[in-house]
mmCIF file of C-alpha atoms in Angstrom:
data_model
loop_
_atom_site.group_PDB
_atom_site.id
_atom_site.type_symbol
_atom_site.label_atom_id
_atom_site.label_comp_id
_atom_site.label_asym_id
_atom_site.label_seq_id
_atom_site.Cartn_x
_atom_site.Cartn_y
_atom_site.Cartn_z
ATOM 1 C CA MET A 494 13.994 -8.262 -28.326
ATOM 2 C CA ALA A 495 10.505 -6.891 -28.886
ATOM 3 C CA THR A 496 9.445 -4.238 -26.468
ATOM 4 C CA GLN A 497 6.840 -5.172 -23.877
ATOM 5 C CA VAL A 498 5.957 -1.602 -23.093
ATOM 6 C CA GLN A 499 2.451 -0.510 -23.878
ATOM 7 C CA THR A 500 0.883 2.888 -23.643
ATOM 8 C CA ALA A 501 -1.025 3.413 -20.428
ATOM 9 C CA VAL A 502 -4.035 5.675 -20.272
ATOM 10 C CA LYS A 503 -3.897 7.223 -16.823
ATOM 11 C CA SER A 504 -7.553 8.231 -16.710
ATOM 12 C CA ASP A 505 -8.551 4.581 -17.025
ATOM 13 C CA VAL A 506 -6.995 3.784 -13.674
ATOM 14 C CA LEU A 507 -6.528 7.094 -11.839
ATOM 15 C CA VAL A 508 -9.001 9.777 -10.890
ATOM 16 C CA SER A 509 -8.399 13.080 -9.172
ATOM 17 C CA THR A 510 -9.940 14.203 -5.901
ATOM 18 C CA SER A 511 -12.006 16.699 -7.938
ATOM 19 C CA TRP A 512 -13.367 13.904 -10.102
ATOM 20 C CA VAL A 513 -14.399 11.993 -6.993
ATOM 21 C CA ALA A 514 -16.054 15.082 -5.492
ATOM 22 C CA GLU A 515 -18.149 15.358 -8.662
ATOM 23 C CA HIS A 516 -19.197 11.690 -8.569
ATOM 24 C CA LEU A 517 -20.171 11.230 -4.926
ATOM 25 C CA THR A 518 -23.745 10.315 -5.809
ATOM 26 C CA ASP A 519 -23.122 8.706 -9.177
ATOM 27 C CA PRO A 520 -25.013 5.377 -9.021
ATOM 28 C CA LYS A 521 -22.500 3.761 -11.359
ATOM 29 C CA VAL A 522 -19.630 4.557 -9.010
ATOM 30 C CA ARG A 523 -18.762 2.937 -5.680
ATOM 31 C CA ILE A 524 -16.097 4.636 -3.571
ATOM 32 C CA VAL A 525 -14.179 2.389 -1.172
ATOM 33 C CA GLU A 526 -11.644 3.388 1.488
ATOM 34 C CA VAL A 527 -8.950 0.849 2.373
ATOM 35 C CA ASP A 528 -6.441 1.956 4.992
ATOM 36 C CA VAL A 529 -3.382 0.612 6.761
ATOM 37 C CA ASP A 530 -4.889 2.145 9.880
ATOM 38 C CA THR A 531 -8.245 0.407 9.931
ATOM 39 C CA LYS A 532 -9.692 2.969 12.356
ATOM 40 C CA ALA A 533 -9.205 5.880 9.984
ATOM 41 C CA TYR A 534 -12.448 5.247 8.083
ATOM 42 C CA SER A 535 -14.585 5.719 11.162
ATOM 43 C CA GLU A 536 -12.844 9.013 12.019
ATOM 44 C CA GLY A 537 -14.195 10.493 8.812
ATOM 45 C CA HIS A 538 -14.400 9.408 5.203
ATOM 46 C CA ILE A 539 -15.527 10.602 1.810
ATOM 47 C CA PRO A 540 -19.332 10.937 1.925
ATOM 48 C CA GLY A 541 -20.924 7.774 0.588
ATOM 49 C CA ALA A 542 -17.720 5.769 0.718
ATOM 50 C CA ILE A 543 -17.725 2.335 2.236
ATOM 51 C CA GLY A 544 -14.730 0.972 4.158
ATOM 52 C CA TRP A 545 -12.943 -2.335 3.775
ATOM 53 C CA ASP A 546 -10.712 -3.768 6.489
ATOM 54 C CA TRP A 547 -7.749 -5.270 4.640
ATOM 55 C CA GLY A 548 -6.858 -7.619 7.500
ATOM 56 C CA LYS A 549 -10.326 -9.162 7.722
ATOM 57 C CA GLN A 550 -11.964 -8.611 4.354
ATOM 58 C CA LEU A 551 -9.126 -8.717 1.829
ATOM 59 C CA CYS A 552 -7.211 -11.672 3.245
ATOM 60 C CA ASP A 553 -7.972 -15.293 3.839
ATOM 61 C CA THR A 554 -8.281 -15.269 7.600
ATOM 62 C CA LEU A 555 -7.201 -18.910 8.018
ATOM 63 C CA ARG A 556 -4.169 -19.361 5.783
ATOM 64 C CA ARG A 557 -1.859 -16.691 4.429
ATOM 65 C CA ASP A 558 -3.473 -15.850 1.118
ATOM 66 C CA ILE A 559 -5.638 -13.371 -0.697
ATOM 67 C CA ILE A 560 -9.388 -13.544 -0.240
ATOM 68 C CA PRO A 561 -10.901 -16.648 -1.860
ATOM 69 C CA LYS A 562 -13.158 -16.195 -4.899
ATOM 70 C CA ALA A 563 -16.428 -16.970 -3.115
ATOM 71 C CA LYS A 564 -15.677 -14.491 -0.337
ATOM 72 C CA PHE A 565 -14.589 -11.914 -2.884
ATOM 73 C CA GLU A 566 -17.946 -12.252 -4.651
ATOM 74 C CA GLN A 567 -19.691 -11.908 -1.313
ATOM 75 C CA LEU A 568 -17.674 -8.797 -0.397
ATOM 76 C CA MET A 569 -18.363 -7.136 -3.718
ATOM 77 C CA GLY A 570 -22.059 -8.010 -3.581
ATOM 78 C CA GLN A 571 -22.575 -6.748 -0.043
ATOM 79 C CA SER A 572 -20.666 -3.592 -0.996
ATOM 80 C CA GLY A 573 -23.244 -2.914 -3.704
ATOM 81 C CA ILE A 574 -20.745 -3.542 -6.458
ATOM 82 C CA SER A 575 -21.873 -5.200 -9.670
ATOM 83 C CA ASN A 576 -19.596 -6.343 -12.461
ATOM 84 C CA ASP A 577 -20.233 -3.079 -14.317
ATOM 85 C CA THR A 578 -19.671 -0.734 -11.349
ATOM 86 C CA THR A 579 -16.789 1.717 -11.484
ATOM 87 C CA VAL A 580 -14.880 1.144 -8.245
ATOM 88 C CA ILE A 581 -12.817 4.011 -6.867
ATOM 89 C CA LEU A 582 -10.296 2.992 -4.223
ATOM 90 C CA TYR A 583 -8.444 5.301 -1.904
ATOM 91 C CA GLY A 584 -6.645 5.069 1.415
ATOM 92 C CA ASP A 585 -3.933 6.245 3.743
ATOM 93 C CA ASN A 586 -0.156 5.891 3.293
ATOM 94 C CA ASN A 587 -0.462 7.088 -0.305
ATOM 95 C CA ASN A 588 -2.875 4.305 -1.200
ATOM 96 C CA TRP A 589 -0.823 1.342 0.063
ATOM 97 C CA PHE A 590 -3.737 -0.959 0.787
ATOM 98 C CA ALA A 591 -5.941 0.714 -1.798
ATOM 99 C CA ALA A 592 -3.384 -0.530 -4.325
ATOM 100 C CA TRP A 593 -3.458 -3.940 -2.633
ATOM 101 C CA ALA A 594 -7.251 -3.981 -3.116
ATOM 102 C CA PHE A 595 -6.844 -2.791 -6.720
ATOM 103 C CA TRP A 596 -4.500 -5.719 -7.357
ATOM 104 C CA GLN A 597 -7.034 -8.194 -5.955
ATOM 105 C CA LEU A 598 -9.873 -6.708 -7.975
ATOM 106 C CA LYS A 599 -7.736 -7.229 -11.076
ATOM 107 C CA ILE A 600 -6.891 -10.797 -10.022
ATOM 108 C CA TYR A 601 -10.628 -11.498 -9.998
ATOM 109 C CA GLY A 602 -11.171 -9.642 -13.263
ATOM 110 C CA HIS A 603 -13.060 -6.505 -12.265
ATOM 111 C CA PRO A 604 -12.992 -4.370 -15.413
ATOM 112 C CA ASP A 605 -13.262 -0.819 -14.103
ATOM 113 C CA VAL A 606 -11.311 -0.061 -10.949
ATOM 114 C CA ARG A 607 -9.339 3.134 -10.334
ATOM 115 C CA LEU A 608 -7.296 4.741 -7.591
ATOM 116 C CA MET A 609 -7.966 8.247 -6.322
ATOM 117 C CA ASP A 610 -4.657 9.995 -6.930
ATOM 118 C CA GLY A 611 -3.224 11.280 -3.660
ATOM 119 C CA GLY A 612 -5.432 9.067 -1.539
ATOM 120 C CA ARG A 613 -6.894 10.003 1.827
ATOM 121 C CA LYS A 614 -4.062 12.404 2.574
ATOM 122 C CA LYS A 615 -4.853 14.653 -0.376
ATOM 123 C CA TRP A 616 -8.580 14.628 0.341
ATOM 124 C CA LEU A 617 -7.916 15.732 3.928
ATOM 125 C CA ALA A 618 -5.304 18.301 2.966
ATOM 126 C CA GLU A 619 -7.735 19.877 0.504
ATOM 127 C CA SER A 620 -10.289 20.177 3.299
ATOM 128 C CA ARG A 621 -12.942 18.350 1.358
ATOM 129 C CA ASP A 622 -16.171 17.042 2.858
ATOM 130 C CA LEU A 623 -16.035 14.072 5.215
ATOM 131 C CA ASN A 624 -18.623 12.216 7.215
ATOM 132 C CA GLN A 625 -18.717 9.427 9.755
ATOM 133 C CA GLU A 626 -21.837 7.616 8.616
ATOM 134 C CA SER A 627 -21.611 4.268 6.892
ATOM 135 C CA PRO A 628 -23.857 4.452 3.843
ATOM 136 C CA LYS A 629 -26.784 2.087 3.418
ATOM 137 C CA VAL A 630 -25.893 -0.057 0.467
ATOM 138 C CA ALA A 631 -28.286 -2.113 -1.627
ATOM 139 C CA PRO A 632 -26.662 -5.522 -2.141
ATOM 140 C CA ALA A 633 -25.745 -6.505 -5.667
ATOM 141 C CA THR A 634 -24.983 -9.728 -7.452
ATOM 142 C CA TYR A 635 -21.361 -10.217 -8.394
ATOM 143 C CA ARG A 636 -19.670 -12.925 -10.429
ATOM 144 C CA ALA A 637 -15.886 -12.977 -10.220
ATOM 145 C CA LYS A 638 -13.689 -14.448 -12.916
ATOM 146 C CA ASP A 639 -11.253 -17.220 -12.127
ATOM 147 C CA PRO A 640 -8.148 -15.711 -10.553
ATOM 148 C CA ASP A 641 -5.628 -14.265 -12.976
ATOM 149 C CA PHE A 642 -2.276 -15.250 -11.542
ATOM 150 C CA SER A 643 -0.375 -13.634 -14.371
ATOM 151 C CA ILE A 644 -0.118 -10.640 -12.038
ATOM 152 C CA ARG A 645 0.872 -12.616 -8.939
ATOM 153 C CA ALA A 646 4.258 -14.220 -8.294
ATOM 154 C CA PHE A 647 4.644 -17.266 -6.098
ATOM 155 C CA LEU A 648 7.913 -18.363 -4.535
ATOM 156 C CA PRO A 649 9.133 -20.785 -7.271
ATOM 157 C CA LEU A 650 8.900 -18.056 -9.895
ATOM 158 C CA VAL A 651 10.841 -15.647 -7.698
ATOM 159 C CA GLN A 652 13.518 -18.263 -7.045
ATOM 160 C CA ASP A 653 13.773 -18.767 -10.787
ATOM 161 C CA ALA A 654 13.946 -15.041 -11.426
ATOM 162 C CA SER A 655 16.733 -14.711 -8.888
ATOM 163 C CA SER A 656 18.838 -17.650 -10.021
ATOM 164 C CA LYS A 657 18.281 -17.405 -13.785
ATOM 165 C CA LYS A 658 17.853 -13.630 -14.072
ATOM 166 C CA SER A 659 14.621 -14.310 -15.937
ATOM 167 C CA ALA A 660 12.888 -11.248 -14.501
ATOM 168 C CA ASP A 661 13.828 -7.947 -12.925
ATOM 169 C CA LEU A 662 13.276 -8.143 -9.176
ATOM 170 C CA VAL A 663 12.322 -4.825 -7.602
ATOM 171 C CA ASP A 664 12.564 -4.565 -3.829
ATOM 172 C CA VAL A 665 10.434 -1.566 -2.877
ATOM 173 C CA ARG A 666 11.301 -1.471 0.834
ATOM 174 C CA SER A 667 13.423 1.195 2.449
ATOM 175 C CA PRO A 668 17.202 1.073 1.900
ATOM 176 C CA GLN A 669 17.685 0.015 5.538
ATOM 177 C CA GLU A 670 15.359 -2.952 5.118
ATOM 178 C CA PHE A 671 17.031 -3.806 1.806
ATOM 179 C CA THR A 672 20.477 -3.898 3.361
ATOM 180 C CA GLY A 673 19.263 -5.864 6.368
ATOM 181 C CA GLU A 674 20.083 -3.144 8.861
ATOM 182 C CA ILE A 675 16.498 -3.410 10.083
ATOM 183 C CA LEU A 676 13.933 -6.157 9.606
ATOM 184 C CA ALA A 677 10.814 -4.020 9.334
ATOM 185 C CA PRO A 678 9.929 -0.350 9.003
ATOM 186 C CA PRO A 679 10.737 1.340 12.321
ATOM 187 C CA GLY A 680 7.862 0.865 14.745
ATOM 188 C CA LEU A 681 6.244 -1.991 12.829
ATOM 189 C CA PRO A 682 6.427 -5.685 13.769
ATOM 190 C CA GLU A 683 9.389 -7.700 12.572
ATOM 191 C CA THR A 684 8.059 -10.604 10.532
ATOM 192 C CA CYS A 685 11.237 -12.304 9.371
ATOM 193 C CA GLN A 686 14.206 -14.143 10.824
ATOM 194 C CA ARG A 687 16.846 -12.723 8.506
ATOM 195 C CA GLY A 688 17.539 -9.356 6.964
ATOM 196 C CA GLY A 689 18.750 -8.555 3.482
ATOM 197 C CA HIS A 690 17.204 -9.020 0.069
ATOM 198 C CA VAL A 691 16.583 -11.530 -2.687
ATOM 199 C CA PRO A 692 19.823 -11.931 -4.646
ATOM 200 C CA GLY A 693 19.793 -9.793 -7.745
ATOM 201 C CA ALA A 694 16.998 -7.455 -6.619
ATOM 202 C CA LYS A 695 17.225 -3.724 -7.202
ATOM 203 C CA ASN A 696 16.112 -1.356 -4.474
ATOM 204 C CA ILE A 697 13.623 1.269 -5.613
ATOM 205 C CA PRO A 698 11.578 2.363 -2.574
ATOM 206 C CA TRP A 699 7.890 2.617 -3.410
ATOM 207 C CA ALA A 700 7.565 6.217 -2.229
ATOM 208 C CA LYS A 701 9.904 7.487 -4.900
ATOM 209 C CA ALA A 702 6.962 7.109 -7.268
ATOM 210 C CA CYS A 703 4.996 9.765 -5.377
ATOM 211 C CA ASN A 704 5.011 13.515 -5.078
ATOM 212 C CA GLU A 705 4.907 15.264 -1.682
ATOM 213 C CA ASP A 706 1.112 15.593 -1.903
ATOM 214 C CA GLY A 707 0.737 11.834 -2.357
ATOM 215 C CA THR A 708 -0.066 11.925 -6.067
ATOM 216 C CA PHE A 709 1.871 9.844 -8.545
ATOM 217 C CA LYS A 710 4.774 11.404 -10.369
ATOM 218 C CA SER A 711 4.537 12.050 -14.086
ATOM 219 C CA ALA A 712 5.051 9.189 -16.524
ATOM 220 C CA GLU A 713 8.268 10.871 -17.621
ATOM 221 C CA ASP A 714 9.644 10.958 -14.068
ATOM 222 C CA LEU A 715 8.528 7.386 -13.412
ATOM 223 C CA LYS A 716 10.143 6.181 -16.598
ATOM 224 C CA SER A 717 13.357 7.830 -15.547
ATOM 225 C CA LEU A 718 13.128 6.427 -11.991
ATOM 226 C CA TYR A 719 12.744 2.786 -13.003
ATOM 227 C CA GLY A 720 14.479 2.932 -16.369
ATOM 228 C CA GLY A 721 17.444 4.628 -14.699
ATOM 229 C CA VAL A 722 18.300 1.403 -12.897
ATOM 230 C CA GLY A 723 17.500 -0.829 -15.824
ATOM 231 C CA VAL A 724 13.897 -1.718 -15.077
ATOM 232 C CA THR A 725 12.524 -0.851 -18.485
ATOM 233 C CA GLY A 726 9.802 -3.420 -19.082
ATOM 234 C CA GLN A 727 11.887 -5.271 -21.640
ATOM 235 C CA LYS A 728 11.962 -8.188 -19.180
ATOM 236 C CA PRO A 729 9.205 -9.390 -16.865
ATOM 237 C CA VAL A 730 9.219 -7.574 -13.537
ATOM 238 C CA ILE A 731 8.457 -8.907 -10.050
ATOM 239 C CA ALA A 732 7.943 -6.411 -7.231
ATOM 240 C CA TYR A 733 8.124 -7.314 -3.563
ATOM 241 C CA CYS A 734 8.302 -5.667 -0.142
ATOM 242 C CA ARG A 735 7.638 -7.092 3.329
ATOM 243 C CA ILE A 736 4.054 -8.392 3.051
ATOM 244 C CA GLY A 737 3.058 -7.352 -0.464
ATOM 245 C CA GLU A 738 1.123 -4.131 -0.011
ATOM 246 C CA ARG A 739 3.855 -1.586 -0.780
ATOM 247 C CA SER A 740 4.805 -3.707 -3.760
ATOM 248 C CA SER A 741 1.235 -3.676 -5.043
ATOM 249 C CA HIS A 742 1.659 0.111 -5.200
ATOM 250 C CA THR A 743 4.776 -0.297 -7.341
ATOM 251 C CA TRP A 744 3.067 -3.042 -9.350
ATOM 252 C CA PHE A 745 0.311 -0.521 -10.145
ATOM 253 C CA VAL A 746 2.846 2.069 -11.242
ATOM 254 C CA LEU A 747 4.771 -0.284 -13.501
ATOM 255 C CA LYS A 748 1.755 -2.020 -14.991
ATOM 256 C CA TYR A 749 -0.690 0.830 -15.376
ATOM 257 C CA LEU A 750 1.212 4.099 -15.331
ATOM 258 C CA LEU A 751 4.206 2.899 -17.302
ATOM 259 C CA GLY A 752 2.358 0.187 -19.218
ATOM 260 C CA TYR A 753 4.867 -2.611 -18.681
ATOM 261 C CA LYS A 754 3.200 -5.753 -19.949
ATOM 262 C CA ASP A 755 4.454 -8.439 -17.582
ATOM 263 C CA VAL A 756 4.529 -7.229 -13.976
ATOM 264 C CA LYS A 757 3.800 -9.392 -10.973
ATOM 265 C CA ASN A 758 3.369 -8.686 -7.295
ATOM 266 C CA TYR A 759 5.137 -11.177 -5.021
ATOM 267 C CA ASP A 760 2.889 -10.935 -1.981
ATOM 268 C CA GLY A 761 4.860 -13.595 -0.120
ATOM 269 C CA SER A 762 7.542 -10.927 -0.137
ATOM 270 C CA TRP A 763 10.349 -10.696 2.403
ATOM 271 C CA THR A 764 8.171 -12.211 5.133
ATOM 272 C CA GLU A 765 8.253 -15.429 3.130
ATOM 273 C CA TRP A 766 11.794 -15.261 1.721
ATOM 274 C CA GLY A 767 13.402 -14.028 4.923
ATOM 275 C CA ASN A 768 11.991 -16.988 6.847
ATOM 276 C CA LEU A 769 12.957 -19.722 4.362
ATOM 277 C CA VAL A 770 15.492 -22.251 5.525
ATOM 278 C CA ALA A 771 18.617 -22.217 3.354
ATOM 279 C CA ALA A 772 17.363 -19.549 0.959
ATOM 280 C CA PRO A 773 20.119 -17.366 -0.465
ATOM 281 C CA VAL A 774 20.204 -13.866 0.967
ATOM 282 C CA GLU A 775 22.166 -10.938 -0.368
ATOM 283 C CA LYS A 776 23.472 -8.241 1.943
ATOM 284 C CA PRO A 777 25.527 -5.506 0.385
ATOM 285 C CA MET B 517 -17.303 18.044 8.427
ATOM 286 C CA LYS B 518 -13.920 18.854 6.889
ATOM 287 C CA ALA B 519 -10.358 18.345 8.024
ATOM 288 C CA GLU B 520 -9.041 21.690 9.267
ATOM 289 C CA GLU B 521 -5.549 22.920 10.072
ATOM 290 C CA TYR B 522 -3.955 20.083 8.097
ATOM 291 C CA LYS B 523 -0.205 20.202 8.624
ATOM 292 C CA GLU B 524 2.826 17.988 8.003
ATOM 293 C CA GLN B 525 6.233 18.441 9.558
ATOM 294 C CA LYS B 526 9.419 16.409 9.382
ATOM 295 C CA GLU B 527 11.772 15.812 12.272
ATOM 296 C CA GLN B 528 13.903 13.217 14.073
ATOM 297 C CA LEU B 529 12.343 11.155 16.834
ATOM 298 C CA SER B 530 14.430 8.637 18.781
ATOM 299 C CA GLY B 531 16.976 8.899 16.001
ATOM 300 C CA TRP B 532 14.546 8.137 13.181
ATOM 301 C CA PRO B 533 13.246 10.595 10.605
ATOM 302 C CA VAL B 534 9.487 10.924 10.976
ATOM 303 C CA ARG B 535 6.677 12.906 9.454
ATOM 304 C CA ILE B 536 4.126 14.282 11.893
ATOM 305 C CA VAL B 537 0.691 14.828 10.394
ATOM 306 C CA SER B 538 -1.986 16.737 12.260
ATOM 307 C CA TYR B 539 -5.494 17.957 11.541
ATOM 308 C CA LYS B 540 -8.728 18.754 13.296
ATOM 309 C CA LEU B 541 -11.962 16.854 12.649
ATOM 310 C CA GLY B 542 -14.960 18.329 14.396
ATOM 311 C CA ASN B 543 -13.745 19.098 17.905
ATOM 312 C CA ILE B 544 -10.993 16.506 17.944
ATOM 313 C CA TYR B 545 -7.386 16.944 16.930
ATOM 314 C CA HIS B 546 -5.763 13.946 15.251
ATOM 315 C CA VAL B 547 -2.030 13.433 15.073
ATOM 316 C CA SER B 548 -0.273 10.582 13.328
ATOM 317 C CA ILE B 549 3.424 9.919 13.325
ATOM 318 C CA ASN B 550 4.780 8.181 10.248
ATOM 319 C CA ASN B 551 8.173 6.953 9.218
ATOM 320 C CA GLU B 552 9.626 9.346 6.717
ATOM 321 C CA GLU B 553 11.023 6.247 5.023
ATOM 322 C CA PRO B 554 9.129 4.165 4.036
ATOM 323 C CA GLY B 555 6.103 6.220 4.976
ATOM 324 C CA ALA B 556 4.502 3.734 7.317
ATOM 325 C CA TRP B 557 2.183 4.891 10.017
ATOM 326 C CA ILE B 558 3.539 4.232 13.508
ATOM 327 C CA VAL B 559 1.145 5.663 16.064
ATOM 328 C CA LYS B 560 -1.777 8.024 16.328
ATOM 329 C CA GLY B 561 -2.964 10.295 19.054
ATOM 330 C CA GLU B 562 -6.086 12.359 19.492
ATOM 331 C CA GLY B 563 -7.313 14.917 21.945
ATOM 332 C CA PRO B 564 -9.261 18.108 22.462
ATOM 333 C CA SER B 565 -6.190 20.210 21.717
ATOM 334 C CA LEU B 566 -3.353 19.853 19.255
ATOM 335 C CA ALA B 567 -0.814 19.926 22.073
ATOM 336 C CA GLU B 568 -2.512 17.083 23.904
ATOM 337 C CA ALA B 569 -2.942 14.924 20.799
ATOM 338 C CA GLU B 570 0.630 15.529 19.693
ATOM 339 C CA ALA B 571 2.116 14.827 23.118
ATOM 340 C CA LYS B 572 0.288 11.497 23.275
ATOM 341 C CA ALA B 573 1.434 10.488 19.790
ATOM 342 C CA ARG B 574 5.014 11.611 20.383
ATOM 343 C CA LYS B 575 5.280 9.617 23.597
ATOM 344 C CA GLU B 576 4.016 6.392 22.030
ATOM 345 C CA ALA B 577 6.069 6.846 18.869
ATOM 346 C CA ALA B 578 9.250 7.502 20.815
ATOM 347 C CA GLU B 579 8.673 4.314 22.804
ATOM 348 C CA ALA B 580 8.018 2.263 19.671
ATOM 349 C CA LEU B 581 10.979 3.674 17.783
ATOM 350 C CA ALA B 582 13.344 3.191 20.707
ATOM 351 C CA LYS B 583 12.679 -0.559 20.478
ATOM 352 C CA VAL B 584 13.811 -0.867 16.853
ATOM 353 C CA LYS B 585 16.749 -3.235 16.627
ATOM 354 C CA LYS B 586 19.529 -2.450 14.197
ATOM 355 C CA ASN B 587 22.103 -4.780 12.710
ATOM 356 C CA PRO B 588 20.650 -8.157 13.648
ATOM 357 C CA PRO B 589 23.137 -10.967 14.285
ATOM 358 C CA PRO B 590 24.709 -12.686 11.300
ATOM 359 C CA THR B 591 23.058 -15.599 9.570
ATOM 360 C CA GLY B 592 23.361 -18.801 11.536
ATOM 361 C CA CYS B 593 23.139 -17.247 14.981
ATOM 362 C CA THR B 594 19.873 -18.297 16.570
ATOM 363 C CA SER B 595 20.778 -18.261 20.224
ATOM 364 C CA VAL B 596 20.919 -14.538 20.845
ATOM 365 C CA PRO B 597 18.258 -13.557 23.387
ATOM 366 C CA GLY B 598 15.459 -11.623 21.821
ATOM 367 C CA PHE B 599 16.286 -12.639 18.281
#
């Protein structure tokens, strides 16, 4: 079988906190904070950064879905982002929802989007400048491409992957969620009726891809982490978690840091599968 | 403005491993309590002193974590109160 692994160039998709500090006023760059905790931005953010609320601005607020194309264009335009802007995303929880935003920007074909390695945590820990003012942004015109669903998995594909072993399923939740001991991360709302995992999935918690300071591990370590359990990129890969944000972090790692060609994020995730009537569930 | 006195510490709270993150922004101390695994933020507290902010966050986190249900009933059981 021909290998699907391609060489990833980290600098194309990752920038350091130092790089960001040197580009705070670069007119070609727009820095955007996207947090799990939507109040964090107003406490203090990177000077010049704008904030996106994932629950209101990166989701369809009527049905469960990503933001529709027209609203995406509107969001980008009002954020002062043109098609040729370099977008730098960062956020809390080691870039959980920053990665979710990255994934959506790629769905709509934005060419140059990068994560700040280490996210908000590293910026704070390094005692770098923060402010509380929302910058005045000159609106821009943005034209999104038609959505690229080659990086998004819907339920039928996941069912196929599970029953026919046509793709490696990577469950990035905690081991206790994977085994069904708990239904959600401790302290967070339970969003499913049943615990367990999609039959055939391998459990590789998302955080194993990160160092203590929030930065991503080296390509060598990542290769060993995923390759060690047989997720090598030789087969398509589908990552999932509870609602799709942790798995977008793993999707980023597999697709861009390891260069696996066919990686999809299943944003329906366990919230969808764990509520399906008669769906098979595996509990070790 | 810069974050000062940034600190992370790990410990058990209501039987769950957590990571307590604290820092000072301006005159306000911010404390967040996160699950060690998977890293999710649980609660935040703030106050004019670290002790006050941390006490507030610890209290709310302990309450939230104490409500976590383990080992839900087996598949097929839908009549258990609270499930």
